Amino acid sequence: MSEHKNPYPGENNTGHFWDDDQDVRELNNRPPRWYMVAMYISAISVVVYALYFPAIPWFGDNTKGMANWSSIDELNESVAELEKYRQEKFADKEKAISESSLEEIVLNDDLREYAVKTTKVLFGENCAACHGAGGQGNDGFPVLADDDWLFGGTLSAISASIINGRQGNMPKMPMTADEANTLADYILAVGSGAAGSDAGKALYMTKGCIGCHSPTMAGNQALGAVNLSDGIYRFKADDQKASVLRTITHGINQAHDPQSQSAVMPAFGASNVIDTVQIKKLAVYVHQLGGGVKVKAVTKASADPRYTPVVAKSDSFADVIAAAEANYKKNLDQGMAWRDTGKMIKKAKKDKDVVLAEKANTQAVNALRQASVAGTAGPTF
Ligand code: HEC
Ligand code: HEC
């Protein structure tokens, strides 16, 4: 810097020098034209963009912009597009799932794999909060990935758990604190593989436990009464004895007792969150997490006339619809009817639609096959 007189008086400089030789100096030229033009253009585009797109914060909201565009709309459109693509691409698989029994899906490699792959996200959204992302369970929420089931690991038991929900019930058992203590020690001992005290065993046999947990302590899946002999705890806790004592003295799902253990599985069949095809896929998914009871090969409908499907005499509408109606009636008798079979039959009759009649018949035959495998009334879809 220097205060000497300007050695370049005619030059358009600011009089500001950066070195002692007074060579390096600051000039006062106008910026190039291209630069100014670019600057004006950007200034104008700021205004245009601000008017065209949502941009300006406005009393807790923002201006909507003339283009009526929003990133959320754009996202929703892309998601809808993707969904449409998926639906078209997988329409046949979804249809096959909706028309097959759970057993058939599990036994069909292609369908089973499809169901498992496409259900991971659904499980994550609806079930993982309680059961853990891999079905590994959480405090108070049972593991779904092992073969220790409260209510059963058959496809129909799993499906019933999801559709109807579950709520185990154990009343608080009347006994003294000493008795409860002895009984809790006994249960923990048996769970760890030891024999346990005679006093504990006597209490177990006489205090009403066997009615639900069975004399062998193996439990009863119809009641959700856990197996008490395997050392796997439904209510896992750091202090397992305290948890067992609490269960014995306060019961499970006893609304009047705030100390009672809570165990409520919501009924997804009654909610509109997931549809019936998704429930089927979820049942298969949970079954495949590792603990599902092995599915026997689907046999041809057994000779039992209750399960033997009526075969249409010809391809004519009258014959096909007659067969569909007869098979659907058998479905209803076996308590294994799919809800939309009836609707399909009605619509087919109204429109004289032979294709729909055939579809209804296939579905009714599948349901019969499912009934013959399950042997008992299972879930109705
Ligand atoms: C709000 C928490 C919660 C959510 C969400 C939930 N569950 Fe459950 N689930 C439970 C509880 C608690 C139980 C045990 C009920 C009992 O012990 O009476 C249970 C039990 C089950 C069982 C029976 C397990 C057995 O051992 O027999 C299955 C199967 C099951 N859930 C599947 C699912 C699926 C699939 C979803 C998602 C669609 C789901 N659950 C969502 C809390 C939940
Ligand atoms: C009315 C049926 C019923 C009776 C009687 C009953 N229980 Fe239970 N018990 C259940 C059910 C159902 C569960 C599991 C509930 C659930 O998870 O939803 C359970 C769970 C338990 C658990 C929790 C185990 C774990 O894995 O965390 C213990 C401990 C237990 N019972 C002990 C007893 C003892 C001891 C008696 C007798 C004094 C008894 N129960 C009597 C139905 C019964």
Short mmCIF file of C-alpha atoms and ligand atoms in Angstrom, two decimals:
data_model
loop_
_atom_site.label_atom_id
_atom_site.label_comp_id
_atom_site.label_asym_id
_atom_site.label_seq_id
_atom_site.Cartn_x
_atom_site.Cartn_y
_atom_site.Cartn_z
CA MET A 1 0.00 0.00 0.00
CA SER A 2 1.23 3.42 -0.71
CA GLU A 3 0.16 7.04 -0.48
CA HIS A 4 2.50 8.19 -3.28
CA LYS A 5 1.17 10.11 -6.17
CA ASN A 6 -0.48 8.08 -8.84
CA PRO A 7 2.15 7.08 -11.43
CA TYR A 8 -0.61 6.31 -13.98
CA PRO A 9 -2.74 9.46 -13.81
CA GLY A 10 -4.56 8.90 -17.10
CA GLU A 11 -5.47 5.34 -16.27
CA ASN A 12 -8.87 4.49 -14.81
CA ASN A 13 -7.45 3.09 -11.55
CA THR A 14 -8.63 3.50 -7.99
CA GLY A 15 -5.25 4.79 -6.73
CA HIS A 16 -4.88 1.63 -4.69
CA PHE A 17 -1.52 -0.19 -5.12
CA TRP A 18 -0.69 -3.60 -3.75
CA ASP A 19 3.09 -3.56 -4.01
CA ASP A 20 5.96 -1.14 -3.43
CA ASP A 21 6.85 -1.00 -7.13
CA GLN A 22 3.35 0.28 -7.74
CA ASP A 23 2.73 -2.28 -10.51
CA VAL A 24 -0.09 -4.29 -9.09
CA ARG A 25 -3.06 -1.95 -8.90
CA GLU A 26 -6.79 -1.99 -8.81
CA LEU A 27 -8.58 -0.76 -11.94
CA ASN A 28 -12.04 0.68 -12.01
CA ASN A 29 -13.38 -0.85 -15.25
CA ARG A 30 -17.01 -1.64 -15.97
CA PRO A 31 -17.75 -5.37 -15.79
CA PRO A 32 -18.00 -7.07 -19.18
CA ARG A 33 -21.36 -6.87 -20.93
CA TRP A 34 -21.95 -10.66 -20.90
CA TYR A 35 -21.53 -10.58 -17.15
CA MET A 36 -24.11 -7.85 -16.63
CA VAL A 37 -26.56 -9.50 -19.00
CA ALA A 38 -26.23 -12.78 -17.07
CA MET A 39 -26.79 -10.93 -13.82
CA TYR A 40 -29.97 -9.23 -15.06
CA ILE A 41 -31.27 -12.50 -16.41
CA SER A 42 -30.71 -14.23 -13.08
CA ALA A 43 -32.38 -11.38 -11.19
CA ILE A 44 -35.42 -11.65 -13.46
CA SER A 45 -35.51 -15.44 -13.15
CA VAL A 46 -35.55 -15.16 -9.37
CA VAL A 47 -38.77 -13.16 -9.63
CA VAL A 48 -40.26 -15.51 -12.23
CA TYR A 49 -39.40 -18.63 -10.22
CA ALA A 50 -40.75 -17.09 -7.03
CA LEU A 51 -44.07 -16.43 -8.73
CA TYR A 52 -44.19 -19.70 -10.64
CA PHE A 53 -43.28 -22.12 -7.84
CA PRO A 54 -44.26 -22.26 -4.17
CA ALA A 55 -41.56 -20.07 -2.65
CA ILE A 56 -42.52 -17.28 -0.33
CA PRO A 57 -43.34 -18.06 3.32
CA TRP A 58 -46.80 -16.65 3.96
CA PHE A 59 -48.34 -16.52 7.45
CA GLY A 60 -47.49 -20.04 8.53
CA ASP A 61 -47.96 -21.37 5.01
CA ASN A 62 -46.39 -20.40 1.71
CA THR A 63 -47.47 -19.01 -1.64
CA LYS A 64 -48.65 -21.79 -3.94
CA GLY A 65 -47.15 -20.46 -7.17
CA MET A 66 -48.82 -20.17 -10.59
CA ALA A 67 -47.64 -23.58 -11.73
CA ASN A 68 -49.63 -25.29 -8.97
CA TRP A 69 -46.70 -27.65 -8.48
CA SER A 70 -45.60 -29.24 -5.26
CA SER A 71 -42.90 -31.76 -4.53
CA ILE A 72 -45.37 -33.89 -2.58
CA ASP A 73 -47.70 -34.08 -5.60
CA GLU A 74 -44.77 -35.02 -7.77
CA LEU A 75 -43.76 -37.73 -5.30
CA ASN A 76 -47.33 -39.04 -5.10
CA GLU A 77 -47.56 -39.16 -8.87
CA SER A 78 -44.35 -41.14 -9.14
CA VAL A 79 -45.50 -43.52 -6.42
CA ALA A 80 -48.84 -43.98 -8.18
CA GLU A 81 -47.03 -44.65 -11.44
CA LEU A 82 -44.80 -47.21 -9.77
CA GLU A 83 -47.79 -48.81 -8.08
CA LYS A 84 -49.60 -49.05 -11.40
CA TYR A 85 -46.56 -50.62 -13.00
CA ARG A 86 -46.32 -53.13 -10.17
CA GLN A 87 -50.00 -53.93 -10.35
CA GLU A 88 -49.79 -54.62 -14.05
CA LYS A 89 -46.58 -56.57 -13.80
CA PHE A 90 -47.73 -58.74 -10.90
CA ALA A 91 -51.45 -58.88 -11.64
CA ASP A 92 -51.33 -62.60 -12.40
CA LYS A 93 -49.42 -63.41 -9.20
CA GLU A 94 -51.77 -61.34 -7.05
CA LYS A 95 -54.70 -63.08 -8.70
CA ALA A 96 -53.15 -66.49 -8.10
CA ILE A 97 -52.64 -65.59 -4.44
CA SER A 98 -56.19 -64.41 -4.04
CA GLU A 99 -57.47 -67.65 -5.56
CA SER A 100 -55.16 -70.09 -3.81
CA SER A 101 -55.39 -71.50 -0.34
CA LEU A 102 -52.61 -70.66 2.13
CA GLU A 103 -51.32 -74.23 1.85
CA GLU A 104 -51.18 -74.01 -1.93
CA ILE A 105 -49.24 -70.76 -1.76
CA VAL A 106 -46.67 -72.23 0.62
CA LEU A 107 -46.26 -75.36 -1.48
CA ASN A 108 -45.82 -73.39 -4.70
CA ASP A 109 -42.21 -72.13 -4.81
CA ASP A 110 -42.99 -69.31 -7.17
CA LEU A 111 -45.99 -67.96 -5.27
CA ARG A 112 -44.40 -68.46 -1.88
CA GLU A 113 -41.30 -66.55 -2.89
CA TYR A 114 -43.39 -63.78 -4.38
CA ALA A 115 -45.52 -63.53 -1.24
CA VAL A 116 -42.50 -63.40 1.06
CA LYS A 117 -40.62 -60.85 -1.04
CA THR A 118 -43.53 -58.48 -1.46
CA THR A 119 -44.60 -58.64 2.16
CA LYS A 120 -41.44 -57.51 3.88
CA VAL A 121 -42.43 -53.86 3.64
CA LEU A 122 -46.00 -54.59 4.67
CA PHE A 123 -44.72 -56.41 7.73
CA GLY A 124 -42.37 -53.52 8.47
CA GLU A 125 -45.21 -51.03 8.31
CA ASN A 126 -47.82 -52.94 10.26
CA CYS A 127 -46.17 -55.48 12.50
CA ALA A 128 -42.53 -54.59 13.14
CA ALA A 129 -43.29 -51.89 15.69
CA CYS A 130 -44.45 -54.61 18.07
CA HIS A 131 -42.87 -57.83 16.79
CA GLY A 132 -39.52 -56.43 15.59
CA ALA A 133 -38.34 -56.03 12.00
CA GLY A 134 -37.40 -59.69 11.63
CA GLY A 135 -40.18 -61.00 13.86
CA GLN A 136 -37.66 -61.38 16.68
CA GLY A 137 -40.11 -60.00 19.23
CA ASN A 138 -39.85 -57.24 21.81
CA ASP A 139 -40.50 -56.95 25.52
CA GLY A 140 -44.12 -58.05 25.89
CA PHE A 141 -44.49 -58.89 22.18
CA PRO A 142 -43.96 -62.49 21.17
CA VAL A 143 -41.29 -63.73 18.80
CA LEU A 144 -42.77 -64.77 15.45
CA ALA A 145 -39.59 -66.20 13.99
CA ASP A 146 -39.24 -69.26 16.26
CA ASP A 147 -41.34 -72.38 16.58
CA ASP A 148 -42.59 -71.61 20.08
CA TRP A 149 -46.16 -70.54 19.45
CA LEU A 150 -48.71 -69.17 21.87
CA PHE A 151 -51.65 -69.82 19.59
CA GLY A 152 -50.19 -72.19 17.03
CA GLY A 153 -47.90 -72.09 14.02
CA THR A 154 -50.15 -73.67 11.42
CA LEU A 155 -51.14 -71.45 8.54
CA SER A 156 -54.71 -71.28 9.74
CA ALA A 157 -53.69 -70.44 13.34
CA ILE A 158 -51.35 -67.69 12.15
CA SER A 159 -53.96 -66.36 9.79
CA ALA A 160 -56.56 -66.38 12.57
CA SER A 161 -54.13 -64.48 14.84
CA ILE A 162 -53.81 -61.76 12.22
CA ILE A 163 -57.46 -61.58 11.22
CA ASN A 164 -59.13 -61.79 14.63
CA GLY A 165 -56.35 -60.53 16.86
CA ARG A 166 -55.41 -62.29 20.09
CA GLN A 167 -55.81 -61.50 23.71
CA GLY A 168 -54.63 -64.17 26.11
CA ASN A 169 -56.48 -64.29 29.38
CA MET A 170 -55.09 -65.44 32.69
CA PRO A 171 -56.88 -64.48 35.89
CA LYS A 172 -54.85 -63.64 38.97
CA MET A 173 -54.50 -66.86 40.91
CA PRO A 174 -55.50 -66.74 44.58
CA MET A 175 -52.64 -67.84 46.86
CA THR A 176 -50.40 -66.50 49.57
CA ALA A 177 -47.19 -64.61 48.78
CA ASP A 178 -45.15 -67.58 50.05
CA GLU A 179 -47.01 -69.96 47.78
CA ALA A 180 -46.55 -67.67 44.79
CA ASN A 181 -42.85 -67.47 45.55
CA THR A 182 -42.48 -71.26 45.76
CA LEU A 183 -44.49 -71.70 42.56
CA ALA A 184 -42.41 -69.12 40.69
CA ASP A 185 -39.20 -70.85 41.76
CA TYR A 186 -40.67 -74.14 40.60
CA ILE A 187 -41.55 -72.78 37.16
CA LEU A 188 -38.10 -71.25 36.70
CA ALA A 189 -36.47 -74.50 37.80
CA VAL A 190 -38.48 -76.61 35.38
CA GLY A 191 -37.80 -74.06 32.61
CA SER A 192 -34.08 -74.43 33.20
CA GLY A 193 -34.28 -78.20 32.97
CA ALA A 194 -34.23 -79.02 36.69
CA ALA A 195 -36.91 -81.04 38.49
CA GLY A 196 -38.06 -78.29 40.87
CA SER A 197 -39.28 -78.66 44.43
CA ASP A 198 -42.04 -81.06 45.45
CA ALA A 199 -43.82 -78.22 47.22
CA GLY A 200 -43.78 -76.19 43.98
CA LYS A 201 -45.06 -79.13 41.98
CA ALA A 202 -47.89 -79.69 44.47
CA LEU A 203 -48.93 -76.04 44.16
CA TYR A 204 -48.81 -76.21 40.37
CA MET A 205 -51.05 -79.29 40.37
CA THR A 206 -53.60 -77.90 42.84
CA LYS A 207 -53.83 -74.15 42.29
CA GLY A 208 -55.73 -74.25 39.02
CA CYS A 209 -52.76 -73.87 36.68
CA ILE A 210 -53.26 -77.22 34.98
CA GLY A 211 -56.66 -76.21 33.61
CA CYS A 212 -54.92 -73.96 31.12
CA HIS A 213 -51.25 -74.88 31.11
CA SER A 214 -51.95 -78.65 31.25
CA PRO A 215 -50.57 -81.08 33.86
CA THR A 216 -47.35 -81.48 31.83
CA MET A 217 -46.87 -77.67 31.69
CA ALA A 218 -46.85 -77.93 27.90
CA GLY A 219 -49.58 -75.30 27.62
CA ASN A 220 -52.65 -75.12 25.43
CA GLN A 221 -52.59 -73.29 22.14
CA ALA A 222 -56.35 -73.03 21.92
CA LEU A 223 -56.15 -70.68 24.93
CA GLY A 224 -52.78 -69.16 24.14
CA ALA A 225 -51.64 -70.59 27.46
CA VAL A 226 -47.88 -70.76 27.05
CA ASN A 227 -45.67 -73.75 27.47
CA LEU A 228 -44.21 -73.24 30.95
CA SER A 229 -41.66 -76.03 30.71
CA ASP A 230 -39.42 -74.88 27.86
CA GLY A 231 -37.68 -71.93 29.48
CA ILE A 232 -38.84 -69.63 26.69
CA TYR A 233 -40.60 -66.70 28.26
CA ARG A 234 -43.48 -64.91 26.67
CA PHE A 235 -42.87 -61.97 29.00
CA LYS A 236 -39.13 -61.82 28.81
CA ALA A 237 -37.56 -59.71 31.55
CA ASP A 238 -34.18 -58.98 33.06
CA ASP A 239 -35.53 -60.27 36.31
CA GLN A 240 -37.44 -63.30 35.06
CA LYS A 241 -38.57 -64.38 38.50
CA ALA A 242 -40.16 -60.98 39.14
CA SER A 243 -41.97 -61.27 35.79
CA VAL A 244 -43.27 -64.78 36.58
CA LEU A 245 -44.37 -63.64 40.05
CA ARG A 246 -46.14 -60.67 38.55
CA THR A 247 -47.96 -62.91 36.06
CA ILE A 248 -49.05 -65.29 38.80
CA THR A 249 -50.21 -62.60 41.22
CA HIS A 250 -51.76 -60.13 38.76
CA GLY A 251 -52.71 -62.27 35.76
CA ILE A 252 -52.79 -61.23 32.12
CA ASN A 253 -55.14 -58.73 30.46
CA GLN A 254 -57.10 -58.21 33.70
CA ALA A 255 -58.44 -54.75 32.97
CA HIS A 256 -59.23 -53.96 36.61
CA ASP A 257 -55.64 -54.60 37.74
CA PRO A 258 -53.11 -52.02 36.51
CA GLN A 259 -50.24 -54.40 37.39
CA SER A 260 -51.66 -57.13 35.18
CA GLN A 261 -49.50 -58.06 32.16
CA SER A 262 -50.86 -56.66 28.92
CA ALA A 263 -50.98 -58.85 25.80
CA VAL A 264 -53.18 -57.55 23.01
CA MET A 265 -52.70 -58.35 19.35
CA PRO A 266 -54.92 -56.04 17.25
CA ALA A 267 -57.42 -57.61 14.82
CA PHE A 268 -56.29 -56.71 11.33
CA GLY A 269 -59.26 -58.38 9.66
CA ALA A 270 -61.54 -55.78 11.19
CA SER A 271 -59.42 -52.80 10.20
CA ASN A 272 -59.20 -51.31 6.76
CA VAL A 273 -55.44 -51.03 6.99
CA ILE A 274 -54.69 -54.18 5.01
CA ASP A 275 -56.88 -56.16 2.62
CA THR A 276 -57.58 -59.87 2.50
CA VAL A 277 -54.88 -60.67 -0.05
CA GLN A 278 -52.35 -58.82 2.09
CA ILE A 279 -53.48 -60.79 5.14
CA LYS A 280 -52.89 -64.02 3.25
CA LYS A 281 -49.45 -62.85 2.23
CA LEU A 282 -48.69 -61.85 5.82
CA ALA A 283 -49.76 -65.26 7.10
CA VAL A 284 -47.43 -66.92 4.59
CA TYR A 285 -44.68 -64.46 5.49
CA VAL A 286 -44.93 -65.14 9.22
CA HIS A 287 -45.12 -68.87 8.55
CA GLN A 288 -41.92 -68.60 6.50
CA LEU A 289 -40.07 -66.58 9.13
CA GLY A 290 -38.84 -69.88 10.37
CA GLY A 291 -41.28 -71.30 12.85
CA GLY A 292 -44.23 -72.31 10.72
CA VAL A 293 -45.57 -75.82 11.11
CA LYS A 294 -44.63 -77.81 8.02
CA VAL A 295 -47.39 -77.96 5.46
CA LYS A 296 -48.39 -81.37 4.21
CA ALA A 297 -48.66 -81.79 0.48
CA VAL A 298 -52.08 -80.75 -0.69
CA THR A 299 -53.77 -83.99 -1.50
CA LYS A 300 -56.52 -84.26 -4.01
CA ALA A 301 -59.76 -83.55 -2.26
CA SER A 302 -60.33 -86.59 -0.13
CA ALA A 303 -62.98 -89.14 -0.85
CA ASP A 304 -65.08 -87.58 1.90
CA PRO A 305 -68.14 -86.31 -0.02
CA ARG A 306 -68.20 -83.16 2.09
CA TYR A 307 -64.94 -82.10 0.43
CA THR A 308 -65.35 -83.65 -3.03
CA PRO A 309 -65.95 -80.90 -5.56
CA VAL A 310 -68.86 -81.07 -7.98
CA VAL A 311 -67.55 -81.12 -11.55
CA ALA A 312 -69.38 -79.13 -14.23
CA LYS A 313 -71.00 -81.42 -16.82
CA SER A 314 -70.02 -79.11 -19.69
CA ASP A 315 -68.58 -75.68 -20.38
CA SER A 316 -72.03 -74.18 -20.78
CA PHE A 317 -72.98 -71.34 -18.48
CA ALA A 318 -75.82 -73.32 -16.89
CA ASP A 319 -73.55 -76.24 -15.96
CA VAL A 320 -70.65 -74.14 -14.74
CA ILE A 321 -72.80 -71.93 -12.55
CA ALA A 322 -74.58 -74.99 -11.14
CA ALA A 323 -71.21 -76.50 -10.17
CA ALA A 324 -70.03 -73.20 -8.67
CA GLU A 325 -73.20 -72.92 -6.58
CA ALA A 326 -72.97 -76.51 -5.38
CA ASN A 327 -69.31 -76.12 -4.41
CA TYR A 328 -69.92 -72.81 -2.72
CA LYS A 329 -72.66 -74.41 -0.67
CA LYS A 330 -70.16 -77.05 0.47
CA ASN A 331 -67.76 -74.22 1.37
CA LEU A 332 -70.38 -72.66 3.57
CA ASP A 333 -71.17 -76.01 5.19
CA GLN A 334 -67.46 -76.45 6.01
CA GLY A 335 -67.05 -72.93 7.31
CA MET A 336 -64.31 -72.31 4.77
CA ALA A 337 -65.89 -69.95 2.30
CA TRP A 338 -64.15 -67.05 0.66
CA ARG A 339 -66.35 -64.04 0.93
CA ASP A 340 -66.20 -62.91 -2.68
CA THR A 341 -67.14 -66.32 -4.14
CA GLY A 342 -70.77 -65.62 -3.32
CA LYS A 343 -70.57 -62.17 -4.84
CA MET A 344 -68.93 -63.54 -7.98
CA ILE A 345 -71.67 -66.13 -8.40
CA LYS A 346 -74.35 -63.49 -8.03
CA LYS A 347 -72.72 -61.22 -10.56
CA ALA A 348 -72.07 -64.08 -12.99
CA LYS A 349 -75.75 -65.04 -12.83
CA LYS A 350 -76.85 -61.49 -13.41
CA ASP A 351 -74.56 -60.99 -16.43
CA LYS A 352 -74.66 -64.62 -17.63
CA ASP A 353 -70.87 -64.37 -17.52
CA VAL A 354 -69.40 -67.84 -18.01
CA VAL A 355 -65.81 -66.67 -17.39
CA LEU A 356 -66.72 -65.23 -14.02
CA ALA A 357 -68.72 -68.36 -13.21
CA GLU A 358 -65.65 -70.47 -13.91
CA LYS A 359 -63.57 -68.22 -11.71
CA ALA A 360 -66.06 -68.52 -8.87
CA ASN A 361 -66.05 -72.29 -9.29
CA THR A 362 -62.24 -72.48 -9.18
CA GLN A 363 -62.24 -70.44 -6.02
CA ALA A 364 -64.91 -72.59 -4.40
CA VAL A 365 -62.99 -75.77 -5.31
CA ASN A 366 -59.83 -74.27 -3.80
CA ALA A 367 -61.65 -73.41 -0.61
CA LEU A 368 -62.93 -76.99 -0.41
CA ARG A 369 -59.41 -78.29 -0.80
CA GLN A 370 -58.32 -75.96 1.96
CA ALA A 371 -61.13 -77.23 4.16
CA SER A 372 -60.14 -80.83 3.52
CA VAL A 373 -56.54 -80.12 4.55
CA ALA A 374 -57.45 -78.06 7.58
CA GLY A 375 -60.02 -80.66 8.56
CA THR A 376 -61.74 -78.08 10.71
CA ALA A 377 -63.44 -74.83 10.13
CA GLY A 378 -60.72 -72.28 9.46
CA PRO A 379 -60.77 -68.58 8.76
CA THR A 380 -63.23 -67.20 6.27
CA PHE A 381 -61.81 -64.79 3.76
C1 HEC B 1 -49.76 -53.31 18.93
C2 HEC B 1 -48.80 -54.34 18.87
C3 HEC B 1 -48.94 -55.39 17.78
C4 HEC B 1 -49.00 -55.23 16.44
C5 HEC B 1 -48.98 -53.94 15.65
C6 HEC B 1 -49.04 -56.54 15.87
N1 HEC B 1 -49.04 -57.48 16.85
FE1 HEC B 1 -49.08 -59.48 16.60
N2 HEC B 1 -49.20 -59.74 18.58
C7 HEC B 1 -49.11 -58.74 19.54
C8 HEC B 1 -49.24 -59.31 20.86
C9 HEC B 1 -49.20 -58.55 22.18
C10 HEC B 1 -49.42 -60.70 20.67
C11 HEC B 1 -49.62 -61.74 21.76
C12 HEC B 1 -51.04 -61.73 22.16
C13 HEC B 1 -51.26 -62.54 23.39
O1 HEC B 1 -50.27 -62.98 23.99
O2 HEC B 1 -52.41 -62.75 23.76
C14 HEC B 1 -49.37 -60.92 19.24
C15 HEC B 1 -49.50 -62.18 18.66
C16 HEC B 1 -49.34 -62.44 17.32
C17 HEC B 1 -49.36 -63.74 16.72
C18 HEC B 1 -49.54 -65.05 17.46
C19 HEC B 1 -48.19 -65.51 17.92
C20 HEC B 1 -48.19 -66.86 18.57
O3 HEC B 1 -47.16 -67.16 19.17
O4 HEC B 1 -49.16 -67.60 18.45
C21 HEC B 1 -49.14 -63.58 15.37
C22 HEC B 1 -49.06 -64.67 14.33
C23 HEC B 1 -49.01 -62.17 15.14
N3 HEC B 1 -49.13 -61.50 16.33
C24 HEC B 1 -48.78 -61.61 13.90
C25 HEC B 1 -48.81 -60.25 13.66
C26 HEC B 1 -48.74 -59.66 12.35
C27 HEC B 1 -48.58 -60.41 11.05
C28 HEC B 1 -48.84 -58.31 12.52
C29 HEC B 1 -48.89 -57.24 11.45
C30 HEC B 1 -49.96 -57.34 10.52
C31 HEC B 1 -48.96 -58.06 13.95
N4 HEC B 1 -48.93 -59.25 14.60
C32 HEC B 1 -49.06 -56.80 14.51
C33 HEC B 1 -48.95 -57.40 19.28
C34 HEC B 1 -48.97 -56.82 18.04
C1 HEC B 2 -57.51 -69.37 32.48
C2 HEC B 2 -56.32 -69.95 31.98
C3 HEC B 2 -55.06 -69.84 32.82
C4 HEC B 2 -54.84 -70.27 34.08
C5 HEC B 2 -55.83 -70.89 35.05
C6 HEC B 2 -53.45 -70.02 34.36
N1 HEC B 2 -52.86 -69.45 33.29
FE1 HEC B 2 -50.93 -68.85 33.19
N2 HEC B 2 -51.28 -68.11 31.32
C7 HEC B 2 -52.46 -68.22 30.63
C8 HEC B 2 -52.30 -67.61 29.34
C9 HEC B 2 -53.39 -67.52 28.27
C10 HEC B 2 -50.98 -67.11 29.26
C11 HEC B 2 -50.32 -66.40 28.11
C12 HEC B 2 -51.06 -65.15 27.83
C13 HEC B 2 -50.56 -64.40 26.65
O1 HEC B 2 -49.38 -64.40 26.37
O2 HEC B 2 -51.40 -63.82 26.03
C14 HEC B 2 -50.37 -67.44 30.55
C15 HEC B 2 -49.07 -67.11 30.89
C16 HEC B 2 -48.46 -67.48 32.05
C17 HEC B 2 -47.12 -67.14 32.42
C18 HEC B 2 -46.19 -66.28 31.60
C19 HEC B 2 -45.10 -67.14 31.06
C20 HEC B 2 -44.14 -66.43 30.16
O3 HEC B 2 -43.71 -67.10 29.21
O4 HEC B 2 -43.82 -65.27 30.38
C21 HEC B 2 -46.87 -67.72 33.62
C22 HEC B 2 -45.59 -67.66 34.41
C23 HEC B 2 -48.07 -68.41 34.00
N3 HEC B 2 -49.02 -68.24 33.03
C24 HEC B 2 -48.18 -69.16 35.15
C25 HEC B 2 -49.38 -69.68 35.61
C26 HEC B 2 -49.50 -70.36 36.87
C27 HEC B 2 -48.37 -70.66 37.81
C28 HEC B 2 -50.81 -70.68 37.00
C29 HEC B 2 -51.49 -71.33 38.16
C30 HEC B 2 -51.31 -70.70 39.44
C31 HEC B 2 -51.49 -70.20 35.79
N4 HEC B 2 -50.58 -69.62 35.00
C32 HEC B 2 -52.85 -70.35 35.56
C33 HEC B 2 -53.61 -68.81 31.06
C34 HEC B 2 -53.81 -69.32 32.32
#
